[in-house]
Each structure stands twice: as structure tokens, then as C-alpha cells.
Amino acid sequence: MYRDRLPLFPDTVALRPGQNGSPSLHVGGCDLNRLAAEWSTPLYIYDLQTIDSAVQAYQDALSRHYPGPAGITYAGKASLNLAMARLMAAHGLLLDCTGVGEMHIARAAGVPPAQLLMHGVNKSQADLQAGLAHAGTLVVDNPPELERIAQLASARGSAPALWLRVRPGYAVDTHHFRQTGQHDSKFGMDADQCVDAIAFCQRNDLPVTGLHFHQGSHFHAAEQVLPALDMVCELMGRLQRQLNWWPQVLSPGGGWGVVYHEADLPHRPVEEYVATVAAALAEKLSPYALPLPRLQVEPGRSLVARAGIAIYRVGTVKRAGGRRWLLLDGGMADNIRPALYRARYSALPVTDPLSRAPISENAWLAGPYCESGDLLIEDLPLPEIKSGELLAVPVSGAYQLMMASNYNGALRPAVVMLRDACAQLAQRRETVEDLLLRDIV
Ligand code: LLP
């Protein structure tokens, strides 16, 4: 009955007999029941093989469809810790860090400077200093920031490669909180500002090598990138004519969406997006007798979301006013996305997930926090679920823990990485002592 939810889970999902003999969800060769018993709940797990395949899908699509050089930057804001930074670096990806905080994590993971890139819309002096000292590439958001970079670079006697963030004037179709490319967005520079910025870099001997744009996050129609690509290719022509400048790198940002709920399946292949961008770029630039820039895609969610699962334990089961409530041990503190964007998730019980008889009453899954907005999943068909059972929420690998909070004294969950039937703790659960770390006693 609930079989249509399985494709939401990582590639390695399987049903195998668990401890008491009933079928139990396994991922990465590990029994989710055992993981929850070992590390408690809420627990976030990542199937690394699913991330490997997602990286491979981008690499294959780029090499199949783009006639020039190409690369991938992982947008670390989707999910970042030492293990994730090391995994992405081992795949040869650049790692996009927003500001000094993420840069600190990436450096602690040992990511080499050449693979570090810094983004940020209102970079602090500390951000810029970290970017200049440690990143191979710094993406410049605005003209005053460029002037500050010039000053810091002249004091240091060196600068990383600079890319300009273009504001193309076109956003993708997504929740308005996630749109960034529109003409009145807070991100990036318009065409005239970009021309002035390149001229400024030329006058000041700054190594500006690329153009970047990002229209928004979690979109599903590849052709929505085309108007922005048009705008940027036109800008390239203008920069070539007026300043004899041509980018070595062009990054169309990230944003390719994923599927969170079975109603939206099947998954849209990344190849659809990459092929559209690659073909349009190669075609629009063909009139120029100049080398194709390196096409540097910058995904976050589509590399990691489906690899992640959040496992919760059901506490109280309650009926109120005709509604069946399953109250979980996690919710808005580890996943604010339903409250913030009305994001719609699905779930399966970890034990015997597929063969139980359905019941007519749908379930409302909520967390333990003191507000009614702490609602994880509304109106989901589920069989009878008892207190103490485990529920697995798929597609939980992106932008959940990164936006987690300590609301109501919540402790951020542990993170476990799975590969080849081995489970490794990547981040321990927060403790109550952690809640006092910043207080002055
Ligand atoms: N590049 C830049 C400059 C970005 O700002 C972002 C995401 C990405 C790449 C990666 O986008 P992705 O491929 O992951 O869609 N908290 C929201 C998402 C905000 C995305 C912010 N920027 C959510 O939970 O849906």
C-alpha cells in the first residue's frame, strides 16, 4: 500500500528481517531500528552511496552535454560537517562556503584552498579576510564589497580568483523565500555594475576570472534558466567588446529541485537540467571565436537531500477533534521547512512499513515544541501506529539540520554516515551542557 513512498528513500533502501523477524527498513546495509537503538532519536542518517551516485549523475551529464570544460561546486549550506566536507572534496568538487563559519568547517576538514569558494551577500570583514586568506575563489556580490576586497588584497599582496555575482533579473519558479535572481533581489549586480566591476578589476590588477548567477532554489523546469543565460551571454558579449574581457568560468548556480512526496514522483533527472544549460550555453556562445568558459554548476539539495533520512520515535498518540496526532520527539527544531515554506514530506514506519492494513484516519505528525506551527507532516495516510514506534522521514538530507535551532532547549540530533553496512557517527547529539557553552558563568 505504501510502496510508492520507497523511491523517496536512498538508492540502497531495502526491506529485510529486523531483530524480531518483521521486515524492517534498511539503508546502506544497516537496519534503521538498530541505528536508532544505538544513537537514539531524532537521528539523521546519510547513505553515502546515494551521494556518490548524485555526484556521478552531474559529472556524466556535464561530460555528455557540454563541449567545454566543466566542474561541480557543492553548496555547503545544504548540509555541512567534517565528514560531508571531506566526502565532497574527495570527489574533487569545489566547496562553496557562505562566510567565515562554513569556511572554518571546511578548513578543519582539510579541504585544500584551491577547492574552497566563498559566497555571501553582505560579507563581514571577517568573512572577507577568511576568503582572501583561505579560498581559491571569492564570489563578489556588490561594488562596495569589491572595493573592500581591493584594499585587503593590496594589503596582503595577493587575491584569490574573483567571480562576479550577476543579478540576471529572472528568478525561477519556487517559494518566494527561495527566489534570488529577480530584478529587485538583494543578491548580485546588474549588467552595468558588472561592466564597471570588471573595469575596476582591470585597473586594480585584480584576478577576475568568472561570472556567476543563481536564480533560486528548488525548481523543476530546466527551461527557466534560459532567460538568465541569455542575459549573461549578452553581458559576456558586451564585456568582450568594451573591455576585451572574457570569463574563464561561468557558474549558473544551483537550484535543481528534488521530490519530497510521493505525489510528486518520479524524480526529474539532473541530466534534464544540465543538458538544457549546456546546450543553450554552447549555442549562444558559438558566434564568438573564443574558448567556452568552464561550466561550473553549483548544486546543494540535489546532491544530498535524498541521501538523508530523519528517524523519529513516536511518543504520544492522540485523537483530538477527529484528528489523529502522532507526536514525535523531533519537529520544527530540526526541520523548520514545513513551517517556513509549507514543505510537504512523507514518512514510513521503520518496522513492517508496507504490509500493514491502511486505516481511514490520516495522521498528523507534530513535534514536542510549544507552538502549533511545529507540524512536520499534515494529513498523511499511515496505518495504525503505536507509541514507541519509529518513523522514517525521507529526503531529509538538505537544509534541515543546517537550519536547526535550540528552540525550547532542543538538542540538535546526531548524524550518522552509512556505507557498505558500516555506520559511522559523524556528529554527536548535542547535550544539555552544550546549551550552556556560550553563557558567562
Ligand atoms: N548557490 C547559491 C549562491 C545559493 O544561494 C544556493 C542556495 C545554492 C547554490 C544551492 O541551491 P540548491 O541546489 O541547494 O537548491 N533553505 C531553503 C533553501 C535555500 C537555498 C539558498 N541558496 C530550503 O530549505 O528550501
CSV table of C-alpha atoms and ligand atoms in Angstrom, one decimal:
chain,number,residue,atom,x,y,z
A,1,MET,CA,0.0,0.0,0.0
A,2,TYR,CA,2.7,2.5,0.9
A,3,ARG,CA,5.2,1.1,-1.6
A,4,ASP,CA,5.0,4.3,-3.8
A,5,ARG,CA,7.0,6.0,-1.0
A,6,LEU,CA,10.1,3.8,-1.4
A,7,PRO,CA,11.6,5.7,-4.3
A,8,LEU,CA,11.8,8.8,-2.0
A,9,PHE,CA,14.4,6.8,0.1
A,10,PRO,CA,18.1,6.5,-0.7
A,11,ASP,CA,19.3,4.2,-3.5
A,12,THR,CA,20.2,1.4,-1.1
A,13,VAL,CA,16.8,1.2,0.7
A,14,ALA,CA,15.8,-2.5,1.3
A,15,LEU,CA,13.3,-4.4,3.5
A,16,ARG,CA,15.0,-7.1,5.4
A,17,PRO,CA,14.1,-9.0,8.6
A,18,GLY,CA,14.8,-7.0,11.6
A,19,GLN,CA,15.6,-8.0,15.2
A,20,ASN,CA,12.2,-9.6,15.9
A,21,GLY,CA,11.8,-11.1,12.4
A,22,SER,CA,9.4,-8.5,10.9
A,23,PRO,CA,10.5,-6.6,7.8
A,24,SER,CA,12.5,-3.5,8.7
A,25,LEU,CA,13.8,-0.6,6.7
A,26,HIS,CA,17.5,-1.0,5.9
A,27,VAL,CA,19.6,1.7,4.3
A,28,GLY,CA,23.3,1.4,3.4
A,29,GLY,CA,23.1,-2.2,4.6
A,30,CYS,CA,22.1,-1.0,8.1
A,31,ASP,CA,18.9,-1.7,10.0
A,32,LEU,CA,17.3,1.6,10.9
A,33,ASN,CA,15.9,0.1,14.1
A,34,ARG,CA,19.5,-0.8,15.2
A,35,LEU,CA,20.8,2.7,14.3
A,36,ALA,CA,18.0,4.3,16.5
A,37,ALA,CA,18.8,1.9,19.3
A,38,GLU,CA,22.4,2.8,19.2
A,39,TRP,CA,22.2,6.6,18.7
A,40,SER,CA,18.7,7.4,19.9
A,41,THR,CA,16.3,9.7,18.1
A,42,PRO,CA,15.7,12.1,16.4
A,43,LEU,CA,18.5,10.7,14.3
A,44,TYR,CA,19.8,11.9,10.9
A,45,ILE,CA,21.4,9.3,8.7
A,46,TYR,CA,23.1,9.7,5.3
A,47,ASP,CA,23.6,7.0,2.7
A,48,LEU,CA,26.9,7.9,1.1
A,49,GLN,CA,26.4,5.7,-1.9
A,50,THR,CA,23.4,7.8,-2.8
A,51,ILE,CA,25.5,11.0,-2.7
A,52,ASP,CA,28.2,9.3,-4.8
A,53,SER,CA,25.6,8.5,-7.5
A,54,ALA,CA,24.2,12.0,-7.4
A,55,VAL,CA,27.7,13.4,-8.0
A,56,GLN,CA,28.3,10.9,-10.7
A,57,ALA,CA,25.0,11.9,-12.4
A,58,TYR,CA,26.1,15.5,-12.6
A,59,GLN,CA,29.6,14.5,-13.9
A,60,ASP,CA,28.2,12.2,-16.5
A,61,ALA,CA,25.6,14.8,-17.7
A,62,LEU,CA,28.3,17.5,-17.9
A,63,SER,CA,30.7,15.4,-19.9
A,64,ARG,CA,27.9,14.1,-22.2
A,65,HIS,CA,26.3,17.5,-22.9
A,66,TYR,CA,28.9,20.3,-22.6
A,67,PRO,CA,31.6,20.5,-25.2
A,68,GLY,CA,33.9,22.6,-23.0
A,69,PRO,CA,35.5,22.1,-19.6
A,70,ALA,CA,33.1,21.6,-16.6
A,71,GLY,CA,33.0,21.2,-12.9
A,72,ILE,CA,30.8,21.0,-9.8
A,73,THR,CA,30.7,23.2,-6.7
A,74,TYR,CA,28.9,21.7,-3.7
A,75,ALA,CA,26.8,24.4,-2.0
A,76,GLY,CA,27.8,23.6,1.6
A,77,LYS,CA,24.8,25.4,3.0
A,78,ALA,CA,22.6,22.4,2.2
A,79,SER,CA,24.5,20.1,4.6
A,80,LEU,CA,27.9,20.6,6.1
A,81,ASN,CA,30.1,18.9,8.7
A,82,LEU,CA,33.6,17.5,8.6
A,83,ALA,CA,32.5,14.2,7.0
A,84,MET,CA,30.4,15.9,4.3
A,85,ALA,CA,33.2,18.4,3.5
A,86,ARG,CA,35.7,15.5,3.2
A,87,LEU,CA,33.4,13.4,1.0
A,88,MET,CA,32.8,16.3,-1.4
A,89,ALA,CA,36.5,17.2,-1.5
A,90,ALA,CA,37.4,13.6,-2.2
A,91,HIS,CA,35.0,13.7,-5.2
A,92,GLY,CA,37.1,16.6,-6.4
A,93,LEU,CA,34.2,19.1,-6.0
A,94,LEU,CA,34.7,22.7,-5.1
A,95,LEU,CA,33.1,23.6,-1.8
A,96,ASP,CA,31.0,26.7,-1.5
A,97,CYS,CA,31.2,28.2,1.9
A,98,THR,CA,28.9,31.1,3.0
A,99,GLY,CA,31.2,33.2,5.2
A,100,VAL,CA,33.8,32.5,7.7
A,101,GLY,CA,31.8,30.0,9.7
A,102,GLU,CA,31.4,27.4,6.9
A,103,MET,CA,34.9,28.2,5.8
A,104,HIS,CA,36.1,27.2,9.3
A,105,ILE,CA,34.4,23.8,9.0
A,106,ALA,CA,35.8,23.3,5.5
A,107,ARG,CA,39.3,24.1,6.6
A,108,ALA,CA,39.1,21.9,9.7
A,109,ALA,CA,38.1,19.1,7.3
A,110,GLY,CA,41.3,19.8,5.4
A,111,VAL,CA,39.8,20.9,2.1
A,112,PRO,CA,42.6,22.5,0.1
A,113,PRO,CA,42.3,26.2,-0.7
A,114,ALA,CA,42.0,25.5,-4.4
A,115,GLN,CA,38.7,23.7,-3.7
A,116,LEU,CA,37.3,26.4,-1.5
A,117,LEU,CA,34.9,29.1,-2.8
A,118,MET,CA,33.3,31.8,-0.7
A,119,HIS,CA,29.8,33.3,-1.3
A,120,GLY,CA,27.9,35.8,0.7
A,121,VAL,CA,25.6,38.8,0.1
A,122,ASN,CA,26.8,41.0,2.9
A,123,LYS,CA,30.2,39.7,3.8
A,124,SER,CA,31.6,40.9,7.1
A,125,GLN,CA,35.3,42.0,7.3
A,126,ALA,CA,35.9,38.6,9.0
A,127,ASP,CA,34.3,36.8,6.0
A,128,LEU,CA,36.4,38.7,3.5
A,129,GLN,CA,39.6,38.2,5.5
A,130,ALA,CA,38.9,34.4,5.6
A,131,GLY,CA,38.0,34.4,1.9
A,132,LEU,CA,41.2,36.2,1.0
A,133,ALA,CA,43.4,34.1,3.2
A,134,HIS,CA,41.9,30.6,2.5
A,135,ALA,CA,39.6,30.5,-0.5
A,136,GLY,CA,40.8,29.8,-4.1
A,137,THR,CA,37.7,31.7,-5.3
A,138,LEU,CA,35.8,34.6,-3.9
A,139,VAL,CA,32.4,35.5,-5.4
A,140,VAL,CA,31.9,39.3,-5.3
A,141,ASP,CA,28.3,40.3,-4.6
A,142,ASN,CA,28.4,44.1,-5.0
A,143,PRO,CA,30.6,47.1,-5.9
A,144,PRO,CA,31.4,48.3,-2.3
A,145,GLU,CA,32.4,44.8,-1.4
A,146,LEU,CA,34.8,44.8,-4.5
A,147,GLU,CA,36.4,48.0,-3.2
A,148,ARG,CA,36.9,46.4,0.2
A,149,ILE,CA,38.4,43.3,-1.4
A,150,ALA,CA,40.8,45.6,-3.4
A,151,GLN,CA,42.0,47.2,-0.2
A,152,LEU,CA,42.5,43.9,1.6
A,153,ALA,CA,44.2,42.4,-1.5
A,154,SER,CA,46.6,45.2,-1.8
A,155,ALA,CA,47.5,45.0,2.0
A,156,ARG,CA,48.1,41.2,1.6
A,157,GLY,CA,49.8,41.4,-1.8
A,158,SER,CA,47.6,38.7,-3.2
A,159,ALA,CA,44.0,37.9,-4.0
A,160,PRO,CA,42.0,34.7,-4.8
A,161,ALA,CA,40.3,34.4,-8.2
A,162,LEU,CA,37.2,36.6,-8.3
A,163,TRP,CA,33.9,35.8,-9.9
A,164,LEU,CA,31.2,38.5,-10.1
A,165,ARG,CA,27.7,37.6,-9.0
A,166,VAL,CA,25.3,38.8,-11.7
A,167,ARG,CA,21.7,39.6,-10.9
A,168,PRO,CA,20.1,38.3,-14.1
A,169,GLY,CA,16.6,39.8,-13.5
A,170,TYR,CA,14.9,36.4,-13.7
A,171,ALA,CA,14.0,34.1,-10.8
A,172,VAL,CA,13.0,30.5,-11.0
A,173,ASP,CA,9.5,29.3,-10.0
A,174,THR,CA,9.8,28.3,-6.3
A,175,HIS,CA,8.7,29.6,-2.9
A,176,HIS,CA,9.4,33.3,-2.9
A,177,PHE,CA,11.7,33.0,0.1
A,178,ARG,CA,14.0,31.0,-2.2
A,179,GLN,CA,14.0,33.2,-5.2
A,180,THR,CA,17.2,35.2,-5.8
A,181,GLY,CA,17.5,36.1,-9.5
A,182,GLN,CA,14.7,38.7,-9.8
A,183,HIS,CA,15.5,42.3,-10.7
A,184,ASP,CA,14.8,43.6,-7.2
A,185,SER,CA,16.6,40.8,-5.3
A,186,LYS,CA,19.2,41.6,-2.7
A,187,PHE,CA,21.7,39.4,-4.4
A,188,GLY,CA,24.3,40.3,-7.0
A,189,MET,CA,24.9,43.1,-9.5
A,190,ASP,CA,23.1,44.2,-12.7
A,191,ALA,CA,24.8,44.3,-16.1
A,192,ASP,CA,26.1,47.9,-15.8
A,193,GLN,CA,27.5,47.3,-12.4
A,194,CYS,CA,29.2,44.2,-13.7
A,195,VAL,CA,30.8,46.1,-16.5
A,196,ASP,CA,32.1,48.7,-14.1
A,197,ALA,CA,33.3,46.0,-11.7
A,198,ILE,CA,35.3,44.3,-14.4
A,199,ALA,CA,36.9,47.6,-15.4
A,200,PHE,CA,37.7,48.2,-11.8
A,201,CYS,CA,39.4,44.9,-11.5
A,202,GLN,CA,41.4,45.6,-14.7
A,203,ARG,CA,42.5,49.0,-13.3
A,204,ASN,CA,43.4,47.5,-10.0
A,205,ASP,CA,45.1,44.4,-11.3
A,206,LEU,CA,42.6,42.0,-9.6
A,207,PRO,CA,42.3,38.5,-11.0
A,208,VAL,CA,38.7,38.4,-12.0
A,209,THR,CA,38.1,35.2,-13.9
A,210,GLY,CA,34.4,34.3,-13.7
A,211,LEU,CA,30.7,35.2,-13.8
A,212,HIS,CA,28.1,33.6,-11.5
A,213,PHE,CA,24.4,33.8,-11.2
A,214,HIS,CA,21.8,31.9,-9.1
A,215,GLN,CA,18.1,32.3,-9.7
A,216,GLY,CA,16.7,30.5,-6.8
A,217,SER,CA,16.5,27.1,-5.1
A,218,HIS,CA,14.2,24.0,-5.7
A,219,PHE,CA,12.9,24.5,-9.2
A,220,HIS,CA,11.9,21.7,-11.6
A,221,ALA,CA,11.7,23.2,-15.1
A,222,ALA,CA,15.1,23.4,-16.7
A,223,GLU,CA,14.0,26.0,-19.3
A,224,GLN,CA,13.6,28.6,-16.5
A,225,VAL,CA,17.3,29.1,-16.6
A,226,LEU,CA,17.3,30.2,-20.3
A,227,PRO,CA,16.3,33.9,-19.9
A,228,ALA,CA,19.1,34.3,-17.3
A,229,LEU,CA,21.6,32.5,-19.6
A,230,ASP,CA,20.6,34.9,-22.4
A,231,MET,CA,21.1,37.9,-20.2
A,232,VAL,CA,24.6,36.6,-19.1
A,233,CYS,CA,25.7,35.7,-22.6
A,234,GLU,CA,24.7,39.2,-23.8
A,235,LEU,CA,26.7,40.6,-20.9
A,236,MET,CA,29.7,38.5,-21.9
A,237,GLY,CA,29.5,39.9,-25.4
A,238,ARG,CA,29.4,43.4,-24.0
A,239,LEU,CA,32.4,42.7,-21.7
A,240,GLN,CA,34.3,41.3,-24.6
A,241,ARG,CA,33.6,44.3,-26.9
A,242,GLN,CA,34.0,47.0,-24.3
A,243,LEU,CA,36.8,45.7,-22.1
A,244,ASN,CA,38.3,42.8,-24.1
A,245,TRP,CA,37.4,40.5,-21.1
A,246,TRP,CA,36.1,37.0,-21.4
A,247,PRO,CA,35.3,34.7,-18.4
A,248,GLN,CA,37.3,31.5,-17.9
A,249,VAL,CA,34.4,30.2,-15.7
A,250,LEU,CA,30.6,30.6,-15.9
A,251,SER,CA,28.6,29.4,-13.0
A,252,PRO,CA,24.8,29.2,-13.4
A,253,GLY,CA,24.5,28.5,-9.6
A,254,GLY,CA,22.4,25.6,-8.3
A,255,GLY,CA,18.7,25.1,-7.5
A,256,TRP,CA,17.7,21.9,-9.3
A,257,GLY,CA,14.8,20.6,-7.2
A,258,VAL,CA,14.1,17.2,-5.6
A,259,VAL,CA,10.9,15.3,-4.8
A,260,TYR,CA,9.8,15.2,-1.2
A,261,HIS,CA,6.4,13.5,-1.5
A,262,GLU,CA,5.2,10.5,-3.5
A,263,ALA,CA,2.6,12.7,-5.2
A,264,ASP,CA,5.4,14.5,-7.0
A,265,LEU,CA,7.3,11.4,-8.2
A,266,PRO,CA,9.1,10.5,-10.4
A,267,HIS,CA,12.3,12.3,-9.8
A,268,ARG,CA,13.4,14.7,-12.5
A,269,PRO,CA,16.8,13.6,-13.7
A,270,VAL,CA,19.6,16.0,-13.2
A,271,GLU,CA,20.5,15.4,-16.8
A,272,GLU,CA,17.5,17.3,-17.9
A,273,TYR,CA,18.8,20.4,-16.2
A,274,VAL,CA,22.4,20.0,-17.2
A,275,ALA,CA,21.6,19.2,-20.8
A,276,THR,CA,19.4,22.3,-21.1
A,277,VAL,CA,22.0,24.7,-19.6
A,278,ALA,CA,24.9,23.1,-21.5
A,279,ALA,CA,23.2,23.1,-24.9
A,280,ALA,CA,22.0,26.7,-24.5
A,281,LEU,CA,25.4,27.9,-23.4
A,282,ALA,CA,27.3,26.2,-26.2
A,283,GLU,CA,24.8,27.5,-28.8
A,284,LYS,CA,24.7,31.1,-27.5
A,285,LEU,CA,28.5,31.3,-27.4
A,286,SER,CA,29.1,29.7,-30.7
A,287,PRO,CA,29.2,33.0,-32.6
A,288,TYR,CA,32.3,34.1,-30.5
A,289,ALA,CA,35.6,32.6,-31.7
A,290,LEU,CA,36.6,32.3,-28.0
A,291,PRO,CA,37.1,29.3,-25.8
A,292,LEU,CA,34.0,28.1,-24.0
A,293,PRO,CA,34.2,29.0,-20.3
A,294,ARG,CA,34.3,26.3,-17.7
A,295,LEU,CA,30.7,25.4,-16.9
A,296,GLN,CA,30.7,25.2,-13.1
A,297,VAL,CA,27.3,24.0,-11.7
A,298,GLU,CA,26.7,24.7,-8.0
A,299,PRO,CA,24.1,22.2,-6.6
A,300,GLY,CA,23.4,21.6,-2.9
A,301,ARG,CA,20.0,19.9,-2.4
A,302,SER,CA,20.1,17.7,-5.4
A,303,LEU,CA,23.4,16.1,-4.2
A,304,VAL,CA,22.4,15.4,-0.7
A,305,ALA,CA,18.6,15.6,0.0
A,306,ARG,CA,17.6,12.1,-0.9
A,307,ALA,CA,20.6,10.6,0.8
A,308,GLY,CA,19.3,11.7,4.2
A,309,ILE,CA,16.6,10.3,6.4
A,310,ALA,CA,15.3,11.7,9.7
A,311,ILE,CA,14.3,9.0,12.2
A,312,TYR,CA,11.8,9.9,14.9
A,313,ARG,CA,10.2,8.0,17.7
A,314,VAL,CA,6.5,8.4,18.3
A,315,GLY,CA,5.7,9.4,21.8
A,316,THR,CA,2.0,10.2,22.4
A,317,VAL,CA,-0.7,9.1,20.0
A,318,LYS,CA,-3.7,11.4,20.5
A,319,ARG,CA,-7.1,11.9,19.0
A,320,ALA,CA,-8.4,15.4,19.2
A,321,GLY,CA,-11.5,16.8,17.4
A,322,GLY,CA,-11.5,13.9,15.0
A,323,ARG,CA,-7.8,14.3,14.1
A,324,ARG,CA,-5.2,11.6,14.7
A,325,TRP,CA,-2.0,13.1,16.1
A,326,LEU,CA,1.4,11.3,16.2
A,327,LEU,CA,3.6,13.3,18.5
A,328,LEU,CA,7.3,12.8,17.7
A,329,ASP,CA,10.5,13.5,19.6
A,330,GLY,CA,11.6,16.0,16.9
A,331,GLY,CA,10.0,18.6,14.7
A,332,MET,CA,10.5,22.2,13.9
A,333,ALA,CA,13.8,22.5,15.8
A,334,ASP,CA,15.4,20.0,13.4
A,335,ASN,CA,13.2,20.7,10.4
A,336,ILE,CA,11.8,24.2,10.1
A,337,ARG,CA,11.0,23.7,6.4
A,338,PRO,CA,7.3,22.8,6.7
A,339,ALA,CA,6.7,25.8,8.9
A,340,LEU,CA,8.8,28.1,6.8
A,341,TYR,CA,7.8,27.0,3.3
A,342,ARG,CA,4.9,24.7,3.8
A,343,ALA,CA,7.2,22.0,2.6
A,344,ARG,CA,5.3,18.7,2.3
A,345,TYR,CA,7.1,15.5,3.5
A,346,SER,CA,6.2,11.8,3.6
A,347,ALA,CA,7.0,9.1,6.1
A,348,LEU,CA,7.0,5.3,6.7
A,349,PRO,CA,7.2,3.3,9.9
A,350,VAL,CA,10.6,1.6,10.2
A,351,THR,CA,9.1,-1.8,11.1
A,352,ASP,CA,6.8,-3.5,8.7
A,353,PRO,CA,6.4,-0.4,6.6
A,354,LEU,CA,4.5,-1.8,3.6
A,355,SER,CA,2.2,-4.6,4.5
A,356,ARG,CA,0.0,-3.2,7.4
A,357,ALA,CA,-3.6,-2.6,6.8
A,358,PRO,CA,-4.4,1.0,6.0
A,359,ILE,CA,-6.9,2.8,8.2
A,360,SER,CA,-9.3,5.5,7.2
A,361,GLU,CA,-7.9,8.2,9.5
A,362,ASN,CA,-4.9,10.1,8.1
A,363,ALA,CA,-2.1,11.1,10.5
A,364,TRP,CA,-0.9,14.5,11.6
A,365,LEU,CA,2.8,14.4,12.6
A,366,ALA,CA,4.0,17.0,15.0
A,367,GLY,CA,6.9,17.6,17.3
A,368,PRO,CA,7.2,18.3,21.0
A,369,TYR,CA,7.7,22.1,20.8
A,370,CYS,CA,5.5,24.7,22.3
A,371,GLU,CA,3.7,26.0,19.2
A,372,SER,CA,1.1,24.8,16.8
A,373,GLY,CA,3.4,25.6,13.9
A,374,ASP,CA,5.5,22.7,15.0
A,375,LEU,CA,3.9,20.5,12.4
A,376,LEU,CA,6.0,18.1,10.4
A,377,ILE,CA,3.5,16.4,8.1
A,378,GLU,CA,-0.2,17.1,7.7
A,379,ASP,CA,-2.8,14.6,6.7
A,380,LEU,CA,-0.6,11.6,5.7
A,381,PRO,CA,-2.1,8.1,5.1
A,382,LEU,CA,-0.5,5.8,7.6
A,383,PRO,CA,-1.5,2.5,9.2
A,384,GLU,CA,-2.2,2.3,12.9
A,385,ILE,CA,1.0,3.5,14.7
A,386,LYS,CA,1.7,2.8,18.3
A,387,SER,CA,3.5,4.9,20.9
A,388,GLY,CA,7.2,3.9,20.8
A,389,GLU,CA,7.4,3.1,17.1
A,390,LEU,CA,10.0,4.6,14.8
A,391,LEU,CA,9.0,6.7,11.8
A,392,ALA,CA,11.5,7.5,8.9
A,393,VAL,CA,11.1,10.7,7.0
A,394,PRO,CA,12.9,10.5,3.7
A,395,VAL,CA,14.5,13.3,1.7
A,396,SER,CA,15.8,14.9,4.9
A,397,GLY,CA,19.4,15.5,3.8
A,398,ALA,CA,19.3,19.2,2.8
A,399,TYR,CA,18.5,22.4,4.7
A,400,GLN,CA,17.1,20.7,7.7
A,401,LEU,CA,19.9,20.4,10.2
A,402,MET,CA,21.6,23.4,8.7
A,403,MET,CA,18.6,25.5,9.8
A,404,ALA,CA,18.1,23.6,13.1
A,405,SER,CA,17.7,25.5,16.4
A,406,ASN,CA,17.7,25.0,20.1
A,407,TYR,CA,14.2,26.2,20.4
A,408,ASN,CA,12.7,25.0,23.8
A,409,GLY,CA,16.1,23.8,24.6
A,410,ALA,CA,16.1,21.2,21.8
A,411,LEU,CA,19.3,19.3,21.3
A,412,ARG,CA,20.5,19.0,17.7
A,413,PRO,CA,20.3,15.4,16.6
A,414,ALA,CA,23.3,13.1,15.9
A,415,VAL,CA,24.3,12.5,12.3
A,416,VAL,CA,25.4,9.1,11.1
A,417,MET,CA,27.0,8.2,7.8
A,418,LEU,CA,26.3,4.8,6.2
A,419,ARG,CA,28.3,2.9,3.7
A,420,ASP,CA,28.6,-0.8,3.0
A,421,ALA,CA,26.8,-1.9,6.1
A,422,CYS,CA,29.0,0.3,8.3
A,423,ALA,CA,27.5,3.1,10.3
A,424,GLN,CA,29.8,5.9,11.5
A,425,LEU,CA,28.9,8.7,13.8
A,426,ALA,CA,29.7,12.0,12.1
A,427,GLN,CA,28.2,14.4,14.6
A,428,ARG,CA,27.2,13.5,18.2
A,429,ARG,CA,23.9,14.6,19.6
A,430,GLU,CA,24.0,17.9,21.5
A,431,THR,CA,23.9,17.6,25.2
A,432,VAL,CA,22.3,19.9,27.8
A,433,GLU,CA,25.8,21.0,28.7
A,434,ASP,CA,26.2,22.3,25.1
A,435,LEU,CA,23.3,24.6,25.7
A,436,LEU,CA,25.4,26.5,28.3
A,437,LEU,CA,28.6,26.7,26.3
A,438,ARG,CA,28.2,30.4,25.4
A,439,ASP,CA,26.9,31.6,28.7
A,440,ILE,CA,29.2,33.5,31.0
A,441,VAL,CA,29.1,31.9,34.5
B,1,LLP,N1,24.4,28.7,-5.0
B,1,LLP,C1,24.0,29.7,-4.3
B,1,LLP,C2,24.6,31.0,-4.4
B,1,LLP,C3,22.9,29.6,-3.4
B,1,LLP,O1,22.5,30.6,-2.7
B,1,LLP,C4,22.3,28.3,-3.2
B,1,LLP,C5,21.2,28.1,-2.3
B,1,LLP,C6,22.8,27.2,-4.0
B,1,LLP,C7,23.9,27.5,-4.9
B,1,LLP,C8,22.3,25.8,-3.9
B,1,LLP,O2,21.0,25.7,-4.2
B,1,LLP,P1,20.3,24.2,-4.2
B,1,LLP,O3,21.0,23.5,-5.3
B,1,LLP,O4,20.6,23.6,-2.9
B,1,LLP,O5,18.9,24.5,-4.4
B,1,LLP,N2,16.6,26.9,2.9
B,1,LLP,C9,15.9,26.7,1.6
B,1,LLP,C10,17.0,26.7,0.5
B,1,LLP,C11,17.8,28.0,0.4
B,1,LLP,C12,18.8,27.9,-0.6
B,1,LLP,C13,19.8,29.0,-0.5
B,1,LLP,N3,20.8,29.1,-1.5
B,1,LLP,C14,15.2,25.4,1.7
B,1,LLP,O6,15.2,24.7,2.7
B,1,LLP,O7,14.5,25.0,0.7
